[in-house]
Amino acid sequence: MKSSRVSFAAALAAGSVLVLSGTAFAHVGVQPGEATKGGYTTINFKVPNERDNASTTQLEVNFPVDQPLSSVMPQDVPGWTVTVEKSKLDKPLTVHGKQVNEAVTKVTWTGGKIEPGKFQQFPLSVGKLPENADQMVFKSIQTYDNGEVVRWIEETKEGAAEPQNPAPVLKLTAAKGAGQHGTGATPDEAKNADKAAASGHDEAASEHSTDTTARALGIAGIVIGLGGVAFGFASRRRSA
């Protein structure tokens, strides 16, 4: 009897851990979780349905106003309608020599349905990412068809446990190299490196060609020499 009670308690505890783990990890998030500072990238907002008796019918993603992006382009998601809202900037941005006076502050997807036990991804192409920040926080709101609203807006504090409704976070990392060779070379240096590599390749090809020709001539000389020896030997036999 005691053994049965222990087994039942262990099973109950294990089940509780699984339930709590599912609740902790099944939240709106951004993938991939990191991108390069100052660059452009494609991110996906992954939205799981956490309810057994309701479907998700709307996702609202808010962009940080203190980290304006000059470009935010959504990809079509079948069955969903996307709305992009912009706001005027207090301080215009200069991107590729052009002045940008407004930036996206909110993107909302509606009209579709994420049923229980399923998830949906909502892609966005974004840039230019901040160069002087380590992360971007996208506070999001998930709405169900039963009227329930879940606000994924809590920011995780360093050294603290993850909050119950964490906001999606995109971590920003330093670029490994500005040049196309991944060594931090400038575009001109990269071009010079390409020219040097091409020149080295041509020289190597030339050397290979010269060496091949020399070998061919050497072999031909040997063949001719052997032919001459054979001819001389045959002549001697005739004269004898």
PDB file of C-alpha atoms in Angstrom:
ATOM      1  CA  MET A   1       0.000   0.000   0.000  1.00  0.00           C
ATOM      2  CA  LYS A   2       2.796   2.378   0.937  1.00  0.00           C
ATOM      3  CA  SER A   3       4.619   1.618  -2.323  1.00  0.00           C
ATOM      4  CA  SER A   4       1.480   2.427  -4.336  1.00  0.00           C
ATOM      5  CA  ARG A   5       1.083   5.765  -2.562  1.00  0.00           C
ATOM      6  CA  VAL A   6       4.698   6.663  -3.280  1.00  0.00           C
ATOM      7  CA  SER A   7       4.301   5.754  -6.959  1.00  0.00           C
ATOM      8  CA  PHE A   8       1.115   7.788  -7.247  1.00  0.00           C
ATOM      9  CA  ALA A   9       2.781  10.805  -5.609  1.00  0.00           C
ATOM     10  CA  ALA A  10       5.767  10.549  -7.932  1.00  0.00           C
ATOM     11  CA  ALA A  11       3.521  10.343 -10.983  1.00  0.00           C
ATOM     12  CA  LEU A  12       1.521  13.339  -9.798  1.00  0.00           C
ATOM     13  CA  ALA A  13       4.689  15.357  -9.242  1.00  0.00           C
ATOM     14  CA  ALA A  14       6.029  14.453 -12.683  1.00  0.00           C
ATOM     15  CA  GLY A  15       2.738  15.451 -14.276  1.00  0.00           C
ATOM     16  CA  SER A  16       2.811  18.773 -12.451  1.00  0.00           C
ATOM     17  CA  VAL A  17       6.322  19.465 -13.733  1.00  0.00           C
ATOM     18  CA  LEU A  18       5.240  18.775 -17.300  1.00  0.00           C
ATOM     19  CA  VAL A  19       2.215  21.037 -16.998  1.00  0.00           C
ATOM     20  CA  LEU A  20       4.254  23.861 -15.487  1.00  0.00           C
ATOM     21  CA  SER A  21       6.989  23.433 -18.086  1.00  0.00           C
ATOM     22  CA  GLY A  22       4.452  23.602 -20.894  1.00  0.00           C
ATOM     23  CA  THR A  23       2.969  26.759 -19.453  1.00  0.00           C
ATOM     24  CA  ALA A  24       6.373  28.371 -19.021  1.00  0.00           C
ATOM     25  CA  PHE A  25       7.605  27.731 -22.554  1.00  0.00           C
ATOM     26  CA  ALA A  26       4.372  28.028 -24.560  1.00  0.00           C
ATOM     27  CA  HIS A  27       4.343  31.777 -25.094  1.00  0.00           C
ATOM     28  CA  VAL A  28       4.635  34.244 -27.946  1.00  0.00           C
ATOM     29  CA  GLY A  29       8.273  34.489 -28.992  1.00  0.00           C
ATOM     30  CA  VAL A  30      10.503  35.796 -31.773  1.00  0.00           C
ATOM     31  CA  GLN A  31      12.685  33.504 -33.898  1.00  0.00           C
ATOM     32  CA  PRO A  32      15.563  33.433 -34.446  1.00  0.00           C
ATOM     33  CA  GLY A  33      16.309  34.856 -31.043  1.00  0.00           C
ATOM     34  CA  GLU A  34      19.213  37.042 -32.158  1.00  0.00           C
ATOM     35  CA  ALA A  35      20.372  39.195 -35.069  1.00  0.00           C
ATOM     36  CA  THR A  36      23.349  41.363 -36.029  1.00  0.00           C
ATOM     37  CA  LYS A  37      23.483  44.977 -34.917  1.00  0.00           C
ATOM     38  CA  GLY A  38      23.030  47.502 -37.707  1.00  0.00           C
ATOM     39  CA  GLY A  39      21.825  44.861 -40.150  1.00  0.00           C
ATOM     40  CA  TYR A  40      18.650  43.617 -41.790  1.00  0.00           C
ATOM     41  CA  THR A  41      17.017  40.289 -41.013  1.00  0.00           C
ATOM     42  CA  THR A  42      13.824  38.245 -41.184  1.00  0.00           C
ATOM     43  CA  ILE A  43      12.152  37.379 -37.906  1.00  0.00           C
ATOM     44  CA  ASN A  44       9.122  35.226 -37.119  1.00  0.00           C
ATOM     45  CA  PHE A  45       6.692  35.771 -34.283  1.00  0.00           C
ATOM     46  CA  LYS A  46       5.707  32.280 -33.174  1.00  0.00           C
ATOM     47  CA  VAL A  47       2.266  32.157 -31.579  1.00  0.00           C
ATOM     48  CA  PRO A  48       1.112  28.926 -29.900  1.00  0.00           C
ATOM     49  CA  ASN A  49      -2.497  28.433 -28.816  1.00  0.00           C
ATOM     50  CA  GLU A  50      -2.460  27.789 -25.078  1.00  0.00           C
ATOM     51  CA  ARG A  51      -6.179  27.148 -24.665  1.00  0.00           C
ATOM     52  CA  ASP A  52      -8.122  23.909 -25.130  1.00  0.00           C
ATOM     53  CA  ASN A  53     -11.498  25.569 -25.684  1.00  0.00           C
ATOM     54  CA  ALA A  54     -10.676  28.693 -27.738  1.00  0.00           C
ATOM     55  CA  SER A  55      -8.779  29.757 -30.864  1.00  0.00           C
ATOM     56  CA  THR A  56      -6.377  32.667 -31.281  1.00  0.00           C
ATOM     57  CA  THR A  57      -7.817  35.203 -33.725  1.00  0.00           C
ATOM     58  CA  GLN A  58      -5.501  38.213 -33.391  1.00  0.00           C
ATOM     59  CA  LEU A  59      -1.880  39.098 -32.688  1.00  0.00           C
ATOM     60  CA  GLU A  60      -0.673  42.633 -32.047  1.00  0.00           C
ATOM     61  CA  VAL A  61       3.059  43.347 -31.962  1.00  0.00           C
ATOM     62  CA  ASN A  62       4.279  46.712 -30.685  1.00  0.00           C
ATOM     63  CA  PHE A  63       7.666  48.073 -31.738  1.00  0.00           C
ATOM     64  CA  PRO A  64       9.851  50.018 -29.277  1.00  0.00           C
ATOM     65  CA  VAL A  65       9.445  53.725 -30.046  1.00  0.00           C
ATOM     66  CA  ASP A  66      12.956  54.510 -28.840  1.00  0.00           C
ATOM     67  CA  GLN A  67      14.434  52.075 -31.384  1.00  0.00           C
ATOM     68  CA  PRO A  68      12.711  53.041 -34.656  1.00  0.00           C
ATOM     69  CA  LEU A  69      13.234  50.859 -37.714  1.00  0.00           C
ATOM     70  CA  SER A  70      13.279  52.368 -41.186  1.00  0.00           C
ATOM     71  CA  SER A  71      11.988  49.184 -42.819  1.00  0.00           C
ATOM     72  CA  VAL A  72       9.346  46.704 -41.622  1.00  0.00           C
ATOM     73  CA  MET A  73       7.814  44.484 -44.313  1.00  0.00           C
ATOM     74  CA  PRO A  74       5.356  41.678 -43.478  1.00  0.00           C
ATOM     75  CA  GLN A  75       5.109  38.479 -45.470  1.00  0.00           C
ATOM     76  CA  ASP A  76       1.621  37.324 -46.427  1.00  0.00           C
ATOM     77  CA  VAL A  77       0.189  34.649 -44.146  1.00  0.00           C
ATOM     78  CA  PRO A  78      -2.685  32.696 -45.745  1.00  0.00           C
ATOM     79  CA  GLY A  79      -6.000  33.439 -44.060  1.00  0.00           C
ATOM     80  CA  TRP A  80      -4.704  36.458 -42.160  1.00  0.00           C
ATOM     81  CA  THR A  81      -4.926  40.194 -42.805  1.00  0.00           C
ATOM     82  CA  VAL A  82      -1.987  42.322 -41.690  1.00  0.00           C
ATOM     83  CA  THR A  83      -2.131  45.991 -40.728  1.00  0.00           C
ATOM     84  CA  VAL A  84       1.008  48.105 -40.352  1.00  0.00           C
ATOM     85  CA  GLU A  85       0.783  51.319 -38.333  1.00  0.00           C
ATOM     86  CA  LYS A  86       3.377  54.092 -38.520  1.00  0.00           C
ATOM     87  CA  SER A  87       4.071  57.139 -36.382  1.00  0.00           C
ATOM     88  CA  LYS A  88       5.975  60.335 -37.073  1.00  0.00           C
ATOM     89  CA  LEU A  89       9.458  60.461 -35.599  1.00  0.00           C
ATOM     90  CA  ASP A  90      10.551  63.259 -33.311  1.00  0.00           C
ATOM     91  CA  LYS A  91      14.030  62.865 -34.755  1.00  0.00           C
ATOM     92  CA  PRO A  92      14.213  61.760 -38.420  1.00  0.00           C
ATOM     93  CA  LEU A  93      16.490  58.887 -39.410  1.00  0.00           C
ATOM     94  CA  THR A  94      19.039  59.004 -42.221  1.00  0.00           C
ATOM     95  CA  VAL A  95      19.210  55.687 -44.064  1.00  0.00           C
ATOM     96  CA  HIS A  96      21.282  55.190 -47.231  1.00  0.00           C
ATOM     97  CA  GLY A  97      21.486  58.953 -47.635  1.00  0.00           C
ATOM     98  CA  LYS A  98      17.725  59.469 -47.399  1.00  0.00           C
ATOM     99  CA  GLN A  99      15.767  61.000 -44.557  1.00  0.00           C
ATOM    100  CA  VAL A 100      13.061  58.866 -42.925  1.00  0.00           C
ATOM    101  CA  ASN A 101      10.404  60.812 -41.009  1.00  0.00           C
ATOM    102  CA  GLU A 102       8.216  57.947 -39.773  1.00  0.00           C
ATOM    103  CA  ALA A 103       8.621  54.412 -38.472  1.00  0.00           C
ATOM    104  CA  VAL A 104       6.462  51.384 -37.786  1.00  0.00           C
ATOM    105  CA  THR A 105       5.102  51.272 -34.255  1.00  0.00           C
ATOM    106  CA  LYS A 106       2.605  48.393 -34.498  1.00  0.00           C
ATOM    107  CA  VAL A 107       1.822  45.377 -36.684  1.00  0.00           C
ATOM    108  CA  THR A 108      -1.475  43.505 -36.240  1.00  0.00           C
ATOM    109  CA  TRP A 109      -2.659  40.231 -37.774  1.00  0.00           C
ATOM    110  CA  THR A 110      -6.409  39.478 -37.796  1.00  0.00           C
ATOM    111  CA  GLY A 111      -8.993  37.371 -39.584  1.00  0.00           C
ATOM    112  CA  GLY A 112      -7.289  34.006 -39.195  1.00  0.00           C
ATOM    113  CA  LYS A 113      -7.530  31.310 -36.579  1.00  0.00           C
ATOM    114  CA  ILE A 114      -5.017  29.297 -34.561  1.00  0.00           C
ATOM    115  CA  GLU A 115      -6.880  26.294 -33.224  1.00  0.00           C
ATOM    116  CA  PRO A 116      -6.131  24.490 -29.939  1.00  0.00           C
ATOM    117  CA  GLY A 117      -2.978  22.405 -30.099  1.00  0.00           C
ATOM    118  CA  LYS A 118      -1.537  24.390 -33.023  1.00  0.00           C
ATOM    119  CA  PHE A 119       0.737  27.392 -33.613  1.00  0.00           C
ATOM    120  CA  GLN A 120       1.308  29.984 -36.328  1.00  0.00           C
ATOM    121  CA  GLN A 121       4.349  31.972 -37.439  1.00  0.00           C
ATOM    122  CA  PHE A 122       4.106  35.587 -38.613  1.00  0.00           C
ATOM    123  CA  PRO A 123       7.201  36.677 -40.629  1.00  0.00           C
ATOM    124  CA  LEU A 124       8.606  40.194 -40.883  1.00  0.00           C
ATOM    125  CA  SER A 125      11.619  41.595 -42.708  1.00  0.00           C
ATOM    126  CA  VAL A 126      13.095  44.303 -40.479  1.00  0.00           C
ATOM    127  CA  GLY A 127      15.984  46.789 -40.440  1.00  0.00           C
ATOM    128  CA  LYS A 128      18.097  48.696 -40.006  1.00  0.00           C
ATOM    129  CA  LEU A 129      18.575  47.213 -36.539  1.00  0.00           C
ATOM    130  CA  PRO A 130      19.996  49.419 -33.766  1.00  0.00           C
ATOM    131  CA  GLU A 131      23.770  49.558 -33.425  1.00  0.00           C
ATOM    132  CA  ASN A 132      23.886  50.867 -29.859  1.00  0.00           C
ATOM    133  CA  ALA A 133      21.562  48.380 -28.140  1.00  0.00           C
ATOM    134  CA  ASP A 134      21.830  44.763 -27.003  1.00  0.00           C
ATOM    135  CA  GLN A 135      18.201  43.822 -27.535  1.00  0.00           C
ATOM    136  CA  MET A 136      14.775  44.832 -28.794  1.00  0.00           C
ATOM    137  CA  VAL A 137      11.592  44.093 -26.844  1.00  0.00           C
ATOM    138  CA  PHE A 138       8.368  43.565 -28.798  1.00  0.00           C
ATOM    139  CA  LYS A 139       5.417  43.761 -26.428  1.00  0.00           C
ATOM    140  CA  SER A 140       2.648  41.630 -27.898  1.00  0.00           C
ATOM    141  CA  ILE A 141      -1.051  41.021 -27.283  1.00  0.00           C
ATOM    142  CA  GLN A 142      -2.760  37.721 -28.114  1.00  0.00           C
ATOM    143  CA  THR A 143      -6.565  37.624 -28.433  1.00  0.00           C
ATOM    144  CA  TYR A 144      -8.822  34.538 -28.354  1.00  0.00           C
ATOM    145  CA  ASP A 145     -12.261  34.107 -29.902  1.00  0.00           C
ATOM    146  CA  ASN A 146     -13.832  33.776 -26.440  1.00  0.00           C
ATOM    147  CA  GLY A 147     -12.807  37.362 -25.642  1.00  0.00           C
ATOM    148  CA  GLU A 148      -9.744  36.474 -23.551  1.00  0.00           C
ATOM    149  CA  VAL A 149      -6.722  38.745 -24.015  1.00  0.00           C
ATOM    150  CA  VAL A 150      -3.196  37.716 -22.986  1.00  0.00           C
ATOM    151  CA  ARG A 151      -0.616  40.504 -22.762  1.00  0.00           C
ATOM    152  CA  TRP A 152       2.916  39.318 -23.413  1.00  0.00           C
ATOM    153  CA  ILE A 153       4.490  42.537 -22.180  1.00  0.00           C
ATOM    154  CA  GLU A 154       6.594  41.711 -19.127  1.00  0.00           C
ATOM    155  CA  GLU A 155      10.317  42.333 -19.483  1.00  0.00           C
ATOM    156  CA  THR A 156      12.757  39.836 -18.012  1.00  0.00           C
ATOM    157  CA  LYS A 157      15.118  41.382 -15.493  1.00  0.00           C
ATOM    158  CA  GLU A 158      18.746  40.284 -15.320  1.00  0.00           C
ATOM    159  CA  GLY A 159      19.271  37.658 -12.631  1.00  0.00           C
ATOM    160  CA  ALA A 160      15.530  37.186 -12.079  1.00  0.00           C
ATOM    161  CA  ALA A 161      13.262  34.322 -13.079  1.00  0.00           C
ATOM    162  CA  GLU A 162      11.302  34.573 -16.297  1.00  0.00           C
ATOM    163  CA  PRO A 163       7.995  36.399 -15.729  1.00  0.00           C
ATOM    164  CA  GLN A 164       4.656  34.715 -16.312  1.00  0.00           C
ATOM    165  CA  ASN A 165       3.924  36.635 -19.522  1.00  0.00           C
ATOM    166  CA  PRO A 166       7.332  37.543 -20.997  1.00  0.00           C
ATOM    167  CA  ALA A 167       7.550  39.873 -23.988  1.00  0.00           C
ATOM    168  CA  PRO A 168       9.304  38.564 -27.119  1.00  0.00           C
ATOM    169  CA  VAL A 169      12.957  39.659 -27.135  1.00  0.00           C
ATOM    170  CA  LEU A 170      15.364  39.895 -30.062  1.00  0.00           C
ATOM    171  CA  LYS A 171      18.980  39.909 -28.881  1.00  0.00           C
ATOM    172  CA  LEU A 172      21.413  42.030 -30.891  1.00  0.00           C
ATOM    173  CA  THR A 173      25.004  40.899 -31.366  1.00  0.00           C
ATOM    174  CA  ALA A 174      28.047  42.612 -32.841  1.00  0.00           C
ATOM    175  CA  ALA A 175      28.928  41.886 -36.457  1.00  0.00           C
ATOM    176  CA  LYS A 176      31.752  39.358 -36.881  1.00  0.00           C
ATOM    177  CA  GLY A 177      33.252  41.284 -39.798  1.00  0.00           C
ATOM    178  CA  ALA A 178      32.260  44.143 -42.044  1.00  0.00           C
ATOM    179  CA  GLY A 179      33.955  42.676 -45.131  1.00  0.00           C
ATOM    180  CA  GLN A 180      32.712  39.804 -47.199  1.00  0.00           C
ATOM    181  CA  HIS A 181      35.650  37.677 -46.054  1.00  0.00           C
ATOM    182  CA  GLY A 182      34.528  37.813 -42.410  1.00  0.00           C
ATOM    183  CA  THR A 183      37.734  39.501 -41.253  1.00  0.00           C
ATOM    184  CA  GLY A 184      36.480  43.027 -40.727  1.00  0.00           C
ATOM    185  CA  ALA A 185      37.874  44.214 -44.081  1.00  0.00           C
ATOM    186  CA  THR A 186      36.439  47.248 -45.806  1.00  0.00           C
ATOM    187  CA  PRO A 187      34.793  46.784 -49.241  1.00  0.00           C
ATOM    188  CA  ASP A 188      37.941  48.165 -50.978  1.00  0.00           C
ATOM    189  CA  GLU A 189      40.172  45.849 -48.976  1.00  0.00           C
ATOM    190  CA  ALA A 190      37.883  42.951 -49.816  1.00  0.00           C
ATOM    191  CA  LYS A 191      38.112  43.820 -53.533  1.00  0.00           C
ATOM    192  CA  ASN A 192      41.927  44.019 -53.321  1.00  0.00           C
ATOM    193  CA  ALA A 193      41.947  40.676 -51.556  1.00  0.00           C
ATOM    194  CA  ASP A 194      39.823  39.208 -54.335  1.00  0.00           C
ATOM    195  CA  LYS A 195      42.194  40.634 -56.985  1.00  0.00           C
ATOM    196  CA  ALA A 196      45.207  39.255 -55.141  1.00  0.00           C
ATOM    197  CA  ALA A 197      43.553  35.868 -54.870  1.00  0.00           C
ATOM    198  CA  ALA A 198      42.672  35.925 -58.568  1.00  0.00           C
ATOM    199  CA  SER A 199      46.240  36.990 -59.472  1.00  0.00           C
ATOM    200  CA  GLY A 200      47.669  34.225 -57.324  1.00  0.00           C
ATOM    201  CA  HIS A 201      45.344  31.765 -59.007  1.00  0.00           C
ATOM    202  CA  ASP A 202      46.456  32.958 -62.459  1.00  0.00           C
ATOM    203  CA  GLU A 203      50.123  32.713 -61.469  1.00  0.00           C
ATOM    204  CA  ALA A 204      49.595  29.234 -60.112  1.00  0.00           C
ATOM    205  CA  ALA A 205      47.775  28.253 -63.292  1.00  0.00           C
ATOM    206  CA  SER A 206      50.613  29.728 -65.378  1.00  0.00           C
ATOM    207  CA  GLU A 207      53.233  27.863 -63.362  1.00  0.00           C
ATOM    208  CA  HIS A 208      51.232  24.673 -63.670  1.00  0.00           C
ATOM    209  CA  SER A 209      50.941  25.173 -67.431  1.00  0.00           C
ATOM    210  CA  THR A 210      54.699  25.884 -67.786  1.00  0.00           C
ATOM    211  CA  ASP A 211      55.570  22.860 -65.711  1.00  0.00           C
ATOM    212  CA  THR A 212      53.248  20.656 -67.746  1.00  0.00           C
ATOM    213  CA  THR A 213      54.785  21.916 -71.019  1.00  0.00           C
ATOM    214  CA  ALA A 214      58.315  21.290 -69.752  1.00  0.00           C
ATOM    215  CA  ARG A 215      57.408  17.768 -68.758  1.00  0.00           C
ATOM    216  CA  ALA A 216      55.814  17.107 -72.143  1.00  0.00           C
ATOM    217  CA  LEU A 217      58.916  18.389 -73.975  1.00  0.00           C
ATOM    218  CA  GLY A 218      61.174  16.314 -71.747  1.00  0.00           C
ATOM    219  CA  ILE A 219      59.198  13.169 -72.433  1.00  0.00           C
ATOM    220  CA  ALA A 220      59.198  13.934 -76.180  1.00  0.00           C
ATOM    221  CA  GLY A 221      62.965  14.385 -76.066  1.00  0.00           C
ATOM    222  CA  ILE A 222      63.432  11.054 -74.361  1.00  0.00           C
ATOM    223  CA  VAL A 223      61.219   9.326 -76.920  1.00  0.00           C
ATOM    224  CA  ILE A 224      63.144  10.935 -79.789  1.00  0.00           C
ATOM    225  CA  GLY A 225      66.455  10.003 -78.173  1.00  0.00           C
ATOM    226  CA  LEU A 226      65.390   6.384 -77.742  1.00  0.00           C
ATOM    227  CA  GLY A 227      64.236   6.373 -81.367  1.00  0.00           C
ATOM    228  CA  GLY A 228      67.676   7.637 -82.459  1.00  0.00           C
ATOM    229  CA  VAL A 229      69.463   4.933 -80.450  1.00  0.00           C
ATOM    230  CA  ALA A 230      67.240   2.250 -81.946  1.00  0.00           C
ATOM    231  CA  PHE A 231      67.854   3.593 -85.459  1.00  0.00           C
ATOM    232  CA  GLY A 232      71.620   3.649 -84.907  1.00  0.00           C
ATOM    233  CA  PHE A 233      71.629   0.100 -83.542  1.00  0.00           C
ATOM    234  CA  ALA A 234      69.621  -1.135 -86.558  1.00  0.00           C
ATOM    235  CA  SER A 235      72.023   0.595 -88.965  1.00  0.00           C
ATOM    236  CA  ARG A 236      75.025  -1.076 -87.379  1.00  0.00           C
ATOM    237  CA  ARG A 237      73.416  -4.486 -87.717  1.00  0.00           C
ATOM    238  CA  ARG A 238      72.782  -3.881 -91.434  1.00  0.00           C
ATOM    239  CA  SER A 239      76.396  -2.742 -92.033  1.00  0.00           C
ATOM    240  CA  ALA A 240      77.677  -5.793 -90.203  1.00  0.00           C
TER     241      ALA A 240
END
